[in-house]
């Protein structure tokens, strides 16, 4: 299970759960959410934006 926490438009902290990390990250991207944190199976909270940027940099040489 992957949890994602983010600040909603109403200023309240929101949390969603998705079975797979890719589903959670797709939700964040599809909804234009910035500053979200994610947690996989009760581990440490990580920054979604930094994770996505690292993934982009990793695959840039392949293009």
The first five atom37 places (N, CA, C, CB, O) and aatype in JSON, in Angstrom:
{
  "aatype": [20, 20, 20, 20, 20, 20, 20, 20, 20, 20, 20, 20, 20, 20, 20, 20, 20, 20, 20, 20, 20, 20, 20, 20, 20, 20, 20, 20, 20, 20, 20, 20, 20, 20, 20, 20, 20, 20, 20, 20, 20, 20, 20, 20, 20, 20, 20, 20, 20, 20, 20, 20, 20, 20, 20, 20, 20, 20, 20, 20, 20, 20, 20],
  "atom_mask": [
    [1, 1, 1, 1, 1],
    [1, 1, 1, 1, 1],
    [1, 1, 1, 1, 1],
    [1, 1, 1, 1, 1],
    [1, 1, 1, 1, 1],
    [1, 1, 1, 1, 1],
    [1, 1, 1, 1, 1],
    [1, 1, 1, 1, 1],
    [1, 1, 1, 1, 1],
    [1, 1, 1, 1, 1],
    [1, 1, 1, 1, 1],
    [1, 1, 1, 1, 1],
    [1, 1, 1, 1, 1],
    [1, 1, 1, 1, 1],
    [1, 1, 1, 1, 1],
    [1, 1, 1, 1, 1],
    [1, 1, 1, 1, 1],
    [1, 1, 1, 1, 1],
    [1, 1, 1, 1, 1],
    [1, 1, 1, 1, 1],
    [1, 1, 1, 1, 1],
    [1, 1, 1, 1, 1],
    [1, 1, 1, 1, 1],
    [1, 1, 1, 1, 1],
    [1, 1, 1, 1, 1],
    [1, 1, 1, 1, 1],
    [1, 1, 1, 1, 1],
    [1, 1, 1, 1, 1],
    [1, 1, 1, 1, 1],
    [1, 1, 1, 1, 1],
    [1, 1, 1, 1, 1],
    [1, 1, 1, 1, 1],
    [1, 1, 1, 1, 1],
    [1, 1, 1, 1, 1],
    [1, 1, 1, 1, 1],
    [1, 1, 1, 1, 1],
    [1, 1, 1, 1, 1],
    [1, 1, 1, 1, 1],
    [1, 1, 1, 1, 1],
    [1, 1, 1, 1, 1],
    [1, 1, 1, 1, 1],
    [1, 1, 1, 1, 1],
    [1, 1, 1, 1, 1],
    [1, 1, 1, 1, 1],
    [1, 1, 1, 1, 1],
    [1, 1, 1, 1, 1],
    [1, 1, 1, 1, 1],
    [1, 1, 1, 1, 1],
    [1, 1, 1, 1, 1],
    [1, 1, 1, 1, 1],
    [1, 1, 1, 1, 1],
    [1, 1, 1, 1, 1],
    [1, 1, 1, 1, 1],
    [1, 1, 1, 1, 1],
    [1, 1, 1, 1, 1],
    [1, 1, 1, 1, 1],
    [1, 1, 1, 1, 1],
    [1, 1, 1, 1, 1],
    [1, 1, 1, 1, 1],
    [1, 1, 1, 1, 1],
    [1, 1, 1, 1, 1],
    [1, 1, 1, 1, 1],
    [1, 1, 1, 1, 1]
  ],
  "atom_positions": [
    [[0.83, -1.18, 0.0], [0.0, 0.0, 0.0], [0.88, 1.25, 0.0], [-0.95, 0.0, 1.21], [1.87, 1.32, 0.73]],
    [[0.52, 2.22, -0.8], [1.23, 3.49, -0.87], [0.28, 4.59, -0.42], [1.78, 3.76, -2.31], [-0.84, 4.7, -0.92]],
    [[0.74, 5.41, 0.52], [-0.04, 6.56, 0.98], [0.58, 7.83, 0.4], [-0.09, 6.62, 2.53], [1.8, 7.93, 0.26]],
    [[-0.27, 8.78, 0.07], [0.19, 10.08, -0.41], [-0.51, 11.14, 0.44], [-0.11, 10.29, -1.95], [-1.73, 11.1, 0.62]],
    [[0.26, 12.09, 0.95], [-0.29, 13.21, 1.71], [0.0, 14.5, 0.96], [0.31, 13.27, 3.15], [1.08, 14.68, 0.4]],
    [[-0.99, 15.38, 0.96], [-0.83, 16.67, 0.28], [-1.82, 17.66, 0.84], [-1.02, 16.51, -1.25], [-2.81, 17.29, 1.47]],
    [[-1.54, 18.93, 0.61], [-2.43, 20.0, 1.05], [-3.51, 20.19, -0.01], [-1.65, 21.34, 1.29], [-3.2, 20.43, -1.18]],
    [[-4.76, 20.07, 0.39], [-5.88, 20.23, -0.53], [-6.14, 21.69, -0.85], [-7.12, 19.59, 0.05], [-5.59, 22.59, -0.22]],
    [[-6.99, 21.93, -1.84], [-7.36, 23.28, -2.23], [-8.02, 24.05, -1.09], [-8.28, 23.25, -3.43], [-7.97, 25.28, -1.04]],
    [[-8.64, 23.31, -0.18], [-9.33, 23.94, 0.95], [-8.4, 24.23, 2.13], [-10.47, 23.06, 1.41], [-8.84, 24.69, 3.18]],
    [[-7.1, 23.94, 1.94], [-6.12, 24.18, 3.0], [-6.02, 23.07, 4.02], [-6.45, 25.45, 3.7], [-5.24, 23.17, 4.98]],
    [[-6.78, 22.01, 3.84], [-6.76, 20.86, 4.74], [-5.8, 19.8, 4.2], [-8.18, 20.27, 4.92], [-5.67, 19.63, 2.99]],
    [[-5.13, 19.08, 5.12], [-4.25, 17.99, 4.73], [-5.1, 16.81, 4.25], [-3.32, 17.57, 5.91], [-6.03, 16.39, 4.93]],
    [[-4.77, 16.29, 3.08], [-5.48, 15.15, 2.5], [-4.55, 13.95, 2.46], [-6.01, 15.49, 1.07], [-3.33, 14.1, 2.41]],
    [[-5.13, 12.76, 2.49], [-4.34, 11.53, 2.37], [-5.12, 10.54, 1.53], [-3.99, 10.94, 3.78], [-6.31, 10.31, 1.76]],
    [[-4.45, 9.95, 0.56], [-5.05, 8.9, -0.27], [-4.2, 7.64, -0.12], [-5.16, 9.34, -1.77], [-3.04, 7.72, 0.26]],
    [[-4.78, 6.51, -0.42], [-4.06, 5.24, -0.43], [-4.31, 4.56, -1.77], [-4.51, 4.32, 0.75], [-5.43, 4.54, -2.27]],
    [[-3.26, 4.02, -2.32], [-3.35, 3.24, -3.56], [-2.56, 1.96, -3.36], [-2.82, 4.06, -4.79], [-1.61, 1.92, -2.58]],
    [[-2.96, 0.92, -4.06], [-2.31, -0.39, -3.9], [-0.86, -0.36, -4.39], [-3.09, -1.47, -4.66], [0.02, -0.95, -3.77]],
    [[-0.62, 0.33, -5.49], [0.71, 0.35, -6.08], [1.25, 1.78, -6.13], [0.68, -0.25, -7.49], [0.49, 2.73, -6.25]],
    [[2.56, 1.91, -6.05], [3.2, 3.23, -6.06], [2.92, 3.97, -7.37], [4.72, 3.09, -5.86], [2.71, 5.18, -7.35]],
    [[2.9, 3.27, -8.5], [2.64, 3.94, -9.77], [1.25, 4.55, -9.82], [2.83, 2.97, -10.93], [1.06, 5.64, -10.37]],
    [[0.26, 3.86, -9.25], [-1.1, 4.41, -9.19], [-1.11, 5.69, -8.37], [-2.08, 3.38, -8.59], [-1.78, 6.66, -8.74]],
    [[-0.37, 5.71, -7.27], [-0.32, 6.88, -6.41], [0.35, 8.05, -7.11], [0.41, 6.56, -5.1], [-0.13, 9.19, -7.05]],
    [[1.46, 7.78, -7.79], [2.18, 8.85, -8.49], [1.37, 9.37, -9.68], [3.54, 8.34, -8.97], [1.4, 10.57, -9.97]],
    [[0.66, 8.49, -10.37], [-0.2, 8.93, -11.47], [-1.31, 9.84, -10.95], [-0.81, 7.7, -12.2], [-1.67, 10.81, -11.62]],
    [[-1.86, 9.54, -9.78], [-2.9, 10.38, -9.18], [-2.36, 11.79, -8.93], [-3.42, 9.76, -7.86], [-3.02, 12.78, -9.24]],
    [[-1.16, 11.86, -8.36], [-0.54, 13.16, -8.07], [-0.34, 13.95, -9.35], [0.8, 12.96, -7.33], [-0.67, 15.13, -9.4]],
    [[0.21, 13.31, -10.39], [0.45, 14.01, -11.66], [-0.85, 14.42, -12.33], [1.26, 13.12, -12.6], [-0.96, 15.55, -12.81]],
    [[-1.82, 13.53, -12.36], [-3.08, 13.82, -13.05], [-3.83, 14.98, -12.41], [-3.96, 12.58, -13.05], [-4.57, 15.7, -13.08]],
    [[-3.64, 15.16, -11.11], [-4.35, 16.22, -10.39], [-3.5, 17.47, -10.17], [-4.83, 15.7, -9.07], [-3.93, 18.41, -9.5]],
    [[-2.28, 17.47, -10.74], [-1.42, 18.65, -10.64], [-1.03, 19.02, -9.22], [-2.09, 19.82, -11.28], [-0.87, 20.19, -8.9]],
    [[-0.89, 18.02, -8.37], [-0.57, 18.26, -6.96], [0.92, 18.5, -6.8], [-1.03, 17.06, -6.08], [1.74, 17.73, -7.3]],
    [[1.26, 19.57, -6.1], [2.67, 19.89, -5.82], [2.92, 19.78, -4.32], [3.02, 21.32, -6.33], [2.03, 20.01, -3.51]],
    [[4.13, 19.41, -3.97], [4.52, 19.34, -2.56], [4.0, 18.12, -1.82], [4.05, 20.55, -1.86], [3.96, 18.12, -0.59]],
    [[3.59, 17.09, -2.55], [3.07, 15.87, -1.91], [4.21, 15.01, -1.38], [2.22, 15.07, -2.91], [5.34, 15.07, -1.86]],
    [[3.89, 14.22, -0.38], [4.82, 13.24, 0.19], [4.2, 11.86, 0.01], [5.12, 13.54, 1.71], [2.97, 11.72, 0.05]],
    [[5.04, 10.83, -0.18], [4.5, 9.48, -0.29], [5.23, 8.54, 0.66], [4.59, 8.98, -1.72], [6.37, 8.77, 1.03]],
    [[4.53, 7.47, 1.02], [5.06, 6.46, 1.95], [4.66, 5.1, 1.41], [4.52, 6.68, 3.42], [3.5, 4.86, 1.08]],
    [[5.63, 4.2, 1.32], [5.37, 2.86, 0.81], [5.49, 1.86, 1.97], [6.35, 2.51, -0.34], [6.53, 1.78, 2.62]],
    [[4.44, 1.11, 2.21], [4.4, 0.06, 3.23], [4.92, 0.51, 4.59], [5.2, -1.14, 2.76], [5.69, -0.2, 5.23]],
    [[4.51, 1.69, 5.04], [4.87, 2.16, 6.37], [6.29, 2.64, 6.53], [4.64, 1.09, 7.33], [6.75, 2.85, 7.66]],
    [[7.02, 2.83, 5.43], [8.4, 3.31, 5.49], [8.47, 4.81, 5.7], [9.15, 2.94, 4.2], [7.51, 5.43, 6.17]],
    [[9.59, 5.39, 5.36], [9.78, 6.83, 5.53], [8.98, 7.59, 4.47], [11.29, 7.2, 5.43], [8.71, 7.09, 3.38]],
    [[8.6, 8.83, 4.83], [7.9, 9.7, 3.9], [8.93, 10.33, 2.96], [7.09, 10.8, 4.65], [9.97, 10.81, 3.41]],
    [[8.64, 10.34, 1.66], [9.52, 10.91, 0.64], [8.78, 11.96, -0.17], [10.08, 9.8, -0.29], [7.55, 11.92, -0.28]],
    [[9.53, 12.89, -0.73], [8.97, 13.97, -1.53], [8.68, 13.48, -2.95], [9.93, 15.18, -1.55], [9.59, 13.0, -3.63]],
    [[7.44, 13.59, -3.39], [7.04, 13.11, -4.72], [7.78, 13.86, -5.82], [5.53, 13.27, -4.91], [8.29, 13.25, -6.76]],
    [[7.86, 15.2, -5.71], [8.49, 16.0, -6.76], [9.96, 15.62, -6.94], [8.37, 17.48, -6.43], [10.43, 15.5, -8.07]],
    [[10.69, 15.43, -5.85], [12.11, 15.05, -5.94], [12.26, 13.66, -6.53], [12.79, 15.11, -4.56], [13.18, 13.41, -7.32]],
    [[11.37, 12.74, -6.16], [11.39, 11.38, -6.69], [11.17, 11.38, -8.2], [10.33, 10.51, -5.99], [11.88, 10.69, -8.94]],
    [[10.18, 12.16, -8.65], [9.88, 12.22, -10.08], [11.02, 12.86, -10.86], [8.57, 13.0, -10.32], [11.35, 12.4, -11.96]],
    [[11.63, 13.91, -10.32], [12.76, 14.57, -10.99], [13.95, 13.62, -11.1], [13.18, 15.85, -10.22], [14.62, 13.58, -12.14]],
    [[14.21, 12.85, -10.06], [15.32, 11.89, -10.1], [15.05, 10.84, -11.18], [15.5, 11.21, -8.72], [15.98, 10.43, -11.88]],
    [[13.81, 10.4, -11.32], [13.47, 9.44, -12.35], [13.67, 10.01, -13.75], [12.03, 8.99, -12.19], [14.17, 9.32, -14.64]],
    [[13.29, 11.26, -13.94], [13.49, 11.9, -15.25], [14.97, 12.0, -15.59], [12.86, 13.29, -15.26], [15.37, 11.69, -16.71]],
    [[15.78, 12.41, -14.62], [17.23, 12.55, -14.87], [17.86, 11.2, -15.17], [17.93, 13.2, -13.66], [18.78, 11.1, -15.98]],
    [[17.36, 10.16, -14.53], [17.93, 8.83, -14.73], [17.71, 8.34, -16.18], [17.32, 7.83, -13.73], [18.56, 7.66, -16.74]],
    [[16.56, 8.7, -16.77], [16.24, 8.2, -18.11], [16.58, 9.16, -19.24], [14.8, 7.88, -18.18], [16.47, 8.78, -20.4]],
    [[17.0, 10.39, -18.94], [17.38, 11.34, -19.99], [18.45, 10.82, -20.94], [17.86, 12.62, -19.36], [18.33, 11.01, -22.15]],
    [[19.51, 10.17, -20.44], [20.54, 9.67, -21.38], [20.03, 8.66, -22.39], [21.67, 9.05, -20.6], [20.65, 8.46, -23.43]],
    [[18.9, 8.0, -22.1], [18.36, 6.99, -23.0], [17.59, 7.58, -24.16], [17.48, 6.06, -22.23], [17.3, 6.88, -25.13]],
    [[17.27, 8.86, -24.09], [16.44, 9.46, -25.15], [17.25, 9.91, -26.33], [15.68, 10.63, -24.61], [16.7, 10.43, -27.29]]
  ]
}
